[in-house]
Tab-separated table of C-alpha atoms in Angstrom:
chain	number	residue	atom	x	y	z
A	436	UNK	CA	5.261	-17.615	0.355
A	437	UNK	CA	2.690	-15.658	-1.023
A	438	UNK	CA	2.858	-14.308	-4.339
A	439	UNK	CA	1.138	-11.360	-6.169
A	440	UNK	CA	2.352	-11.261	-9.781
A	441	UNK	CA	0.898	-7.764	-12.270
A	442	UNK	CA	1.851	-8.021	-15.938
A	443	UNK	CA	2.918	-6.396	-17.812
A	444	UNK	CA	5.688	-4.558	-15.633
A	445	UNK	CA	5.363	-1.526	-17.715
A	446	UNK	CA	3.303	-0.192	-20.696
A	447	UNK	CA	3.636	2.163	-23.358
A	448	UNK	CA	0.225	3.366	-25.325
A	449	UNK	CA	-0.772	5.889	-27.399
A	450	UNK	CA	-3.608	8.368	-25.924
A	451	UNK	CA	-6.971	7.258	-26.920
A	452	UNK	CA	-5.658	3.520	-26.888
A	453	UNK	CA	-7.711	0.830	-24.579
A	454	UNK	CA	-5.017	-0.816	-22.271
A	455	UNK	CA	-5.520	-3.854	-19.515
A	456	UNK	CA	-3.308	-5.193	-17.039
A	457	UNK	CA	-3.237	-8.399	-14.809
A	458	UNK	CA	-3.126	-9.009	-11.267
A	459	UNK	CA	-2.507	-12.747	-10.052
A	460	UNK	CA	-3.077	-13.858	-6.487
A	461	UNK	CA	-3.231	-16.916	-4.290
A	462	UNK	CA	-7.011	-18.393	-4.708
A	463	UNK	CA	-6.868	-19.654	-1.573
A	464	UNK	CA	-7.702	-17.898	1.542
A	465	UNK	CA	-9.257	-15.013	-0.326
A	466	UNK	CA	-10.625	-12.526	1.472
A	467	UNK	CA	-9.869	-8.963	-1.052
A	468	UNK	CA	-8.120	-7.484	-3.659
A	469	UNK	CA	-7.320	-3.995	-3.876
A	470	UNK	CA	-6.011	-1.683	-7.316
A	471	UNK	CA	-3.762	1.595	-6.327
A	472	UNK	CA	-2.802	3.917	-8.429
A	473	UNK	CA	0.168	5.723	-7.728
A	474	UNK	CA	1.927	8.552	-9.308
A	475	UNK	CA	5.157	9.845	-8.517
A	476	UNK	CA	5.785	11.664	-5.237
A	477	UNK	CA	2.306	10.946	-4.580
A	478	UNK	CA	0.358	9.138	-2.082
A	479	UNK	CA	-1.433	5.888	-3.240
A	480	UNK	CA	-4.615	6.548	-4.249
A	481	UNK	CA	-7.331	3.623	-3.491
A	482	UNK	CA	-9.369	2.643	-6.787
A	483	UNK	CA	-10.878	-0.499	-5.905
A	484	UNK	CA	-11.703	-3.206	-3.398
A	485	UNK	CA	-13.327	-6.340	-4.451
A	486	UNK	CA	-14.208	-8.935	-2.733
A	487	UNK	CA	-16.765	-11.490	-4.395
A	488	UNK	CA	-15.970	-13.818	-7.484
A	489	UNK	CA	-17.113	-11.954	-10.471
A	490	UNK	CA	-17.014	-8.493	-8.723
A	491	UNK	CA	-17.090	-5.804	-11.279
A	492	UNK	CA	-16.241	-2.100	-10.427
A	493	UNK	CA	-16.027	0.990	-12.421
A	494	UNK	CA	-14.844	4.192	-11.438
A	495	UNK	CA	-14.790	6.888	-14.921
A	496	UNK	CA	-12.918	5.062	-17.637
A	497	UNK	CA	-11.270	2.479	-15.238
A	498	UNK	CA	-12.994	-1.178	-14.712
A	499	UNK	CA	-11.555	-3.692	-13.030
A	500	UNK	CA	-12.894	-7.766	-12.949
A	501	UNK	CA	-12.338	-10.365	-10.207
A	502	UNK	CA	-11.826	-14.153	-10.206
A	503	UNK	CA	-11.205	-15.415	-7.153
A	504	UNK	CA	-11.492	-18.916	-8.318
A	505	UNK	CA	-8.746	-19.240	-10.845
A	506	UNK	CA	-6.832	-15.727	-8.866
A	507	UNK	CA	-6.660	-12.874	-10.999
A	508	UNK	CA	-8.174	-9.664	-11.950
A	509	UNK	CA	-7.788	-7.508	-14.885
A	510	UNK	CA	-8.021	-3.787	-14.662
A	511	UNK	CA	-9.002	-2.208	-17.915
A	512	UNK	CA	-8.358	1.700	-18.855
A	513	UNK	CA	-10.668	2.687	-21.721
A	514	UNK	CA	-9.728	5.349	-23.976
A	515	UNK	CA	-6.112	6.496	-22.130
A	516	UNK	CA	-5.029	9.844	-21.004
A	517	UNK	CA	-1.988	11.371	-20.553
A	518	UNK	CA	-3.040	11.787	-17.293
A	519	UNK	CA	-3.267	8.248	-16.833
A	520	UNK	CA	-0.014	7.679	-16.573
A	521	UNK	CA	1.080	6.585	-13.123
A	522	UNK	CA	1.664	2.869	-11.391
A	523	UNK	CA	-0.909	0.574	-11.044
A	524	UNK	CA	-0.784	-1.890	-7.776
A	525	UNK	CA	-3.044	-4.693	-7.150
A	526	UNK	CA	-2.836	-6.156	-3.396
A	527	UNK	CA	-4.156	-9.645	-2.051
A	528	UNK	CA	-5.527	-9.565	1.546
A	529	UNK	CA	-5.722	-13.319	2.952
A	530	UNK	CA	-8.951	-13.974	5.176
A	531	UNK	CA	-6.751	-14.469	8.371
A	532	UNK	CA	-6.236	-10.322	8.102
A	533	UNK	CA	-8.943	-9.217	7.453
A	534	UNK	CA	-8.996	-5.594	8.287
A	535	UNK	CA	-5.308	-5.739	8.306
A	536	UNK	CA	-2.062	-6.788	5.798
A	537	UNK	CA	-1.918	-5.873	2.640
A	538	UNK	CA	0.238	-8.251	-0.176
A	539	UNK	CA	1.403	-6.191	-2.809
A	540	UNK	CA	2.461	-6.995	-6.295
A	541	UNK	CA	5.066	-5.207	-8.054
A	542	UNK	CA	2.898	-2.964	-9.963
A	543	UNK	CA	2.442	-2.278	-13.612
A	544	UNK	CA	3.806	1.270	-15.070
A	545	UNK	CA	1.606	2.739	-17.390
A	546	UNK	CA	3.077	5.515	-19.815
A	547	UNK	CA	0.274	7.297	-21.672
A	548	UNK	CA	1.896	9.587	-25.256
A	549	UNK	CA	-0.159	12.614	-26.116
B	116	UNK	CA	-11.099	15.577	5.560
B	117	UNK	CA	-7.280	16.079	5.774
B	118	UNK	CA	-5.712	13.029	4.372
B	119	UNK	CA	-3.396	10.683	5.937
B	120	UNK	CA	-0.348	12.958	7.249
B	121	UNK	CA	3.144	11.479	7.496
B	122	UNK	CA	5.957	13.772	8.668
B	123	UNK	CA	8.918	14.446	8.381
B	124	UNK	CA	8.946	14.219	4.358
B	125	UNK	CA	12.841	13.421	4.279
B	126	UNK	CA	14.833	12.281	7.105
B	127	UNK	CA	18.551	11.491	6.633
B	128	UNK	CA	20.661	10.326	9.474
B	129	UNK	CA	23.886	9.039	10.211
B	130	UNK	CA	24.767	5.137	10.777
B	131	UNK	CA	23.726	4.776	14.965
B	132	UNK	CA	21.082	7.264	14.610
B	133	UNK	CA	17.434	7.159	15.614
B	134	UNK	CA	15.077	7.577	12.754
B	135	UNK	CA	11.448	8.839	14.441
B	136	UNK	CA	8.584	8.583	11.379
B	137	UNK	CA	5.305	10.020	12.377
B	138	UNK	CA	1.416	9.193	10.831
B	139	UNK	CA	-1.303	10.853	11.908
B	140	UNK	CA	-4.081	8.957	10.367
B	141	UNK	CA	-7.219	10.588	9.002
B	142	UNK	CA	-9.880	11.971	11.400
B	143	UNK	CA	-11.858	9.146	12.858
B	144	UNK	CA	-9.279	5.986	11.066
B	145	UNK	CA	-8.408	3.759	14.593
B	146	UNK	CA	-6.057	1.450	12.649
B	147	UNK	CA	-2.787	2.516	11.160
B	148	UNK	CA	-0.746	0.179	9.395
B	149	UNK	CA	3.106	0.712	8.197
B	150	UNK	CA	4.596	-0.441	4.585
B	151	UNK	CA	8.377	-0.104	3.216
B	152	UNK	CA	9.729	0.263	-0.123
B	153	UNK	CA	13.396	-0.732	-0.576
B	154	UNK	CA	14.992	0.511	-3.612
B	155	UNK	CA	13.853	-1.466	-6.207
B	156	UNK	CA	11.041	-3.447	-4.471
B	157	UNK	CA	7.457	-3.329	-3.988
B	158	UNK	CA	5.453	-2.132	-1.129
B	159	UNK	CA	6.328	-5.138	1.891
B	160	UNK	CA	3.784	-4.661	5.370
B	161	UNK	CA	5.627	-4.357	7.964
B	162	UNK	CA	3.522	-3.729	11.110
B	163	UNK	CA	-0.490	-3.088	11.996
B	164	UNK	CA	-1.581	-1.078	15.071
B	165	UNK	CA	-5.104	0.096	16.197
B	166	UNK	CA	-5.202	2.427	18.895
B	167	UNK	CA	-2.214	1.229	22.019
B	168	UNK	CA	-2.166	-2.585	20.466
B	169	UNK	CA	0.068	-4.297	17.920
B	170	UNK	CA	-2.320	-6.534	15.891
B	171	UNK	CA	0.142	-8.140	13.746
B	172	UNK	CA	4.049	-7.063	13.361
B	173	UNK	CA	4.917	-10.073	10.720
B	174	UNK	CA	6.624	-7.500	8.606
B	175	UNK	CA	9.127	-5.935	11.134
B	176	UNK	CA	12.518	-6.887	11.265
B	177	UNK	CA	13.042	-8.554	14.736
B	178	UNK	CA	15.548	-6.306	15.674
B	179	UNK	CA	15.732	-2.274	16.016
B	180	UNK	CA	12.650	-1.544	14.853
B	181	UNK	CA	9.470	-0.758	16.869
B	182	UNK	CA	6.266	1.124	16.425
B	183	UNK	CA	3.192	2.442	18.455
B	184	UNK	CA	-0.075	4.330	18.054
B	185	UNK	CA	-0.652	5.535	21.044
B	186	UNK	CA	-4.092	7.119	22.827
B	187	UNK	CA	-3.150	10.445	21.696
B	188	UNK	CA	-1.114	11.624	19.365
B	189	UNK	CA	0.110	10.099	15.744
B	190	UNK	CA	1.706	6.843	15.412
B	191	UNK	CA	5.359	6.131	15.293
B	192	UNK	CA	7.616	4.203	13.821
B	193	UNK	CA	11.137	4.000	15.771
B	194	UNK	CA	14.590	2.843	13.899
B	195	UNK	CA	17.331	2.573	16.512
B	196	UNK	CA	21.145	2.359	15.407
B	197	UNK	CA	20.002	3.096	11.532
B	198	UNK	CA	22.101	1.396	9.256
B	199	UNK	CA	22.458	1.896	5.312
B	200	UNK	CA	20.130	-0.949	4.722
B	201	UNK	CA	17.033	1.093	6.409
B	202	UNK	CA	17.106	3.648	3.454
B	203	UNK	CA	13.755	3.260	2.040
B	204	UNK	CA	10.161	4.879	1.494
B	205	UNK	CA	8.136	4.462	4.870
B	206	UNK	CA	4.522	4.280	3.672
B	207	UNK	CA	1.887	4.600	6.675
B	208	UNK	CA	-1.781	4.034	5.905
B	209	UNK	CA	-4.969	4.043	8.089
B	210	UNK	CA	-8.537	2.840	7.724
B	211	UNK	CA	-11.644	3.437	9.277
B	212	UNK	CA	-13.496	1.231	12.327
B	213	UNK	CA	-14.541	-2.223	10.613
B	214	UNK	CA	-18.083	-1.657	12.040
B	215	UNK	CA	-18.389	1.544	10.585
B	216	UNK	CA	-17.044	1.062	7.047
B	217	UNK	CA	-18.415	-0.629	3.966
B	218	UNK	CA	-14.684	-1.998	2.574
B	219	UNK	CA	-11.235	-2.234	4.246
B	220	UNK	CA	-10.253	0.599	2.121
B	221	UNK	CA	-6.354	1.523	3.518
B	222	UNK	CA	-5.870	5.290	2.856
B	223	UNK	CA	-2.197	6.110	2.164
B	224	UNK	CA	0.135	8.733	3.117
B	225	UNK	CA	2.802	10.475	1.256
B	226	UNK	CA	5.561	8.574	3.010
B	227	UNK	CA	8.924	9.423	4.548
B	228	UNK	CA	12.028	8.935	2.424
B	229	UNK	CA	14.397	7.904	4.381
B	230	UNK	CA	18.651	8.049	3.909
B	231	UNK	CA	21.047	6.766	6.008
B	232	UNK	CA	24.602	7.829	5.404
């Protein structure tokens, strides 16, 4: 069975607060991880895909790290917004599908206060 | 670029229905892939398709349930004799040629909310 695990399972921040979640994947087999964000009655919007050890991407205030070694990646929000608020998914893709199946974890809800 | 389209939006049928779903991927995406959300569960895979092949369908239920992208038209996912536990979000997403794209980037449509009664 493969497992993708995000923590926390929901967060609540203040706006202007820094806020980072986890993403925890098989190491083996790695081929990519990929963040979502997805707000409600919305599509899933593609952030990220990363696919070497130590990757670093950055798209506006959102970062996101990769370790394929140890399996896990952080995404970090700097400096939250309202609009900010939506689900964040990671999911693992294995090296036999490449091109193909997507492993999702459960996602981590982020709730941004004005 | 119109994005990934995915009609109808809401579908509700009957126990021993049909369900039809329909993605029409985005202009120039030759592989289609189709994800479910149960009630209270993540995003599962259920089935990926380039254009009239199955690649992999280790996510469909064995029985009932059958999809195709065919030379023309959008891809389909077919539910025969619907029961209650088929209500869900049907999630299609496509992505570009491998040789042609830089990442493996799966593009997602709105989804169909389905409701069986």
């Amino acid at each position: 069975i493969l497992n993708v695990e995000q923590s926390p399972q929901s967060l609540h921040v203040q706006e202007g607060d820094s806020t980072n979640f986890t993403c925890s994947f098989p190491s083996s087999n790695f081929y990519a991880l990929h963040w979502y964000r997805w707000e409600t009655a919305k599509s899933p919007e593609a952030l990220f895909v990363m696919t070497l050890n130590g990757d670093e991407k950055k798209k506006g205030r959102i970062s996101a790290t990769l370790n394929t070694k140890e399996g896990y990646s952080y995404l970090y929000i700097k400096g939250s917004q309202p609009e900010d608020s939506a689900t964040y998914l990671c999911a693992y893709q294995r090296i036999y599908n490449q091109g193909g199946k997507l492993i999702f974890g459960q996602g981590t809800e982020l709730s941004v206060k004005p | 670029n119109a994005g990934v389209m995915q009609n109808p939006r809401h579908l509700v049928r009957r126990r021993g229905q049909e369900a039809r779903l329909r993605c029409s991927p985005m202009k120039g995406h030759s592989h289609v892939y189709w994800y479910r959300q149960l009630p209270e569960e993540g995003l599962k895979f259920m089935v990926y398709l380039q254009k009239e092949n199955i690649i992999d369908e280790s996510g469909m239920p064995k029985e009932r349930f059958s999809a195709e992208f065919p030379k023309e038209g959008p891809s389909i996912l077919r539910i025969q004799q619907v029961v209650r536990g088929d209500s869900a979000a049907y999630f299609c997403a496509s992505s570009p040629d491998r040789l042609l794209a830089v990442t493996d980037t799966q593009y997602f449509g709105p989804g169909t909310r389905l409701t069986v009664l």
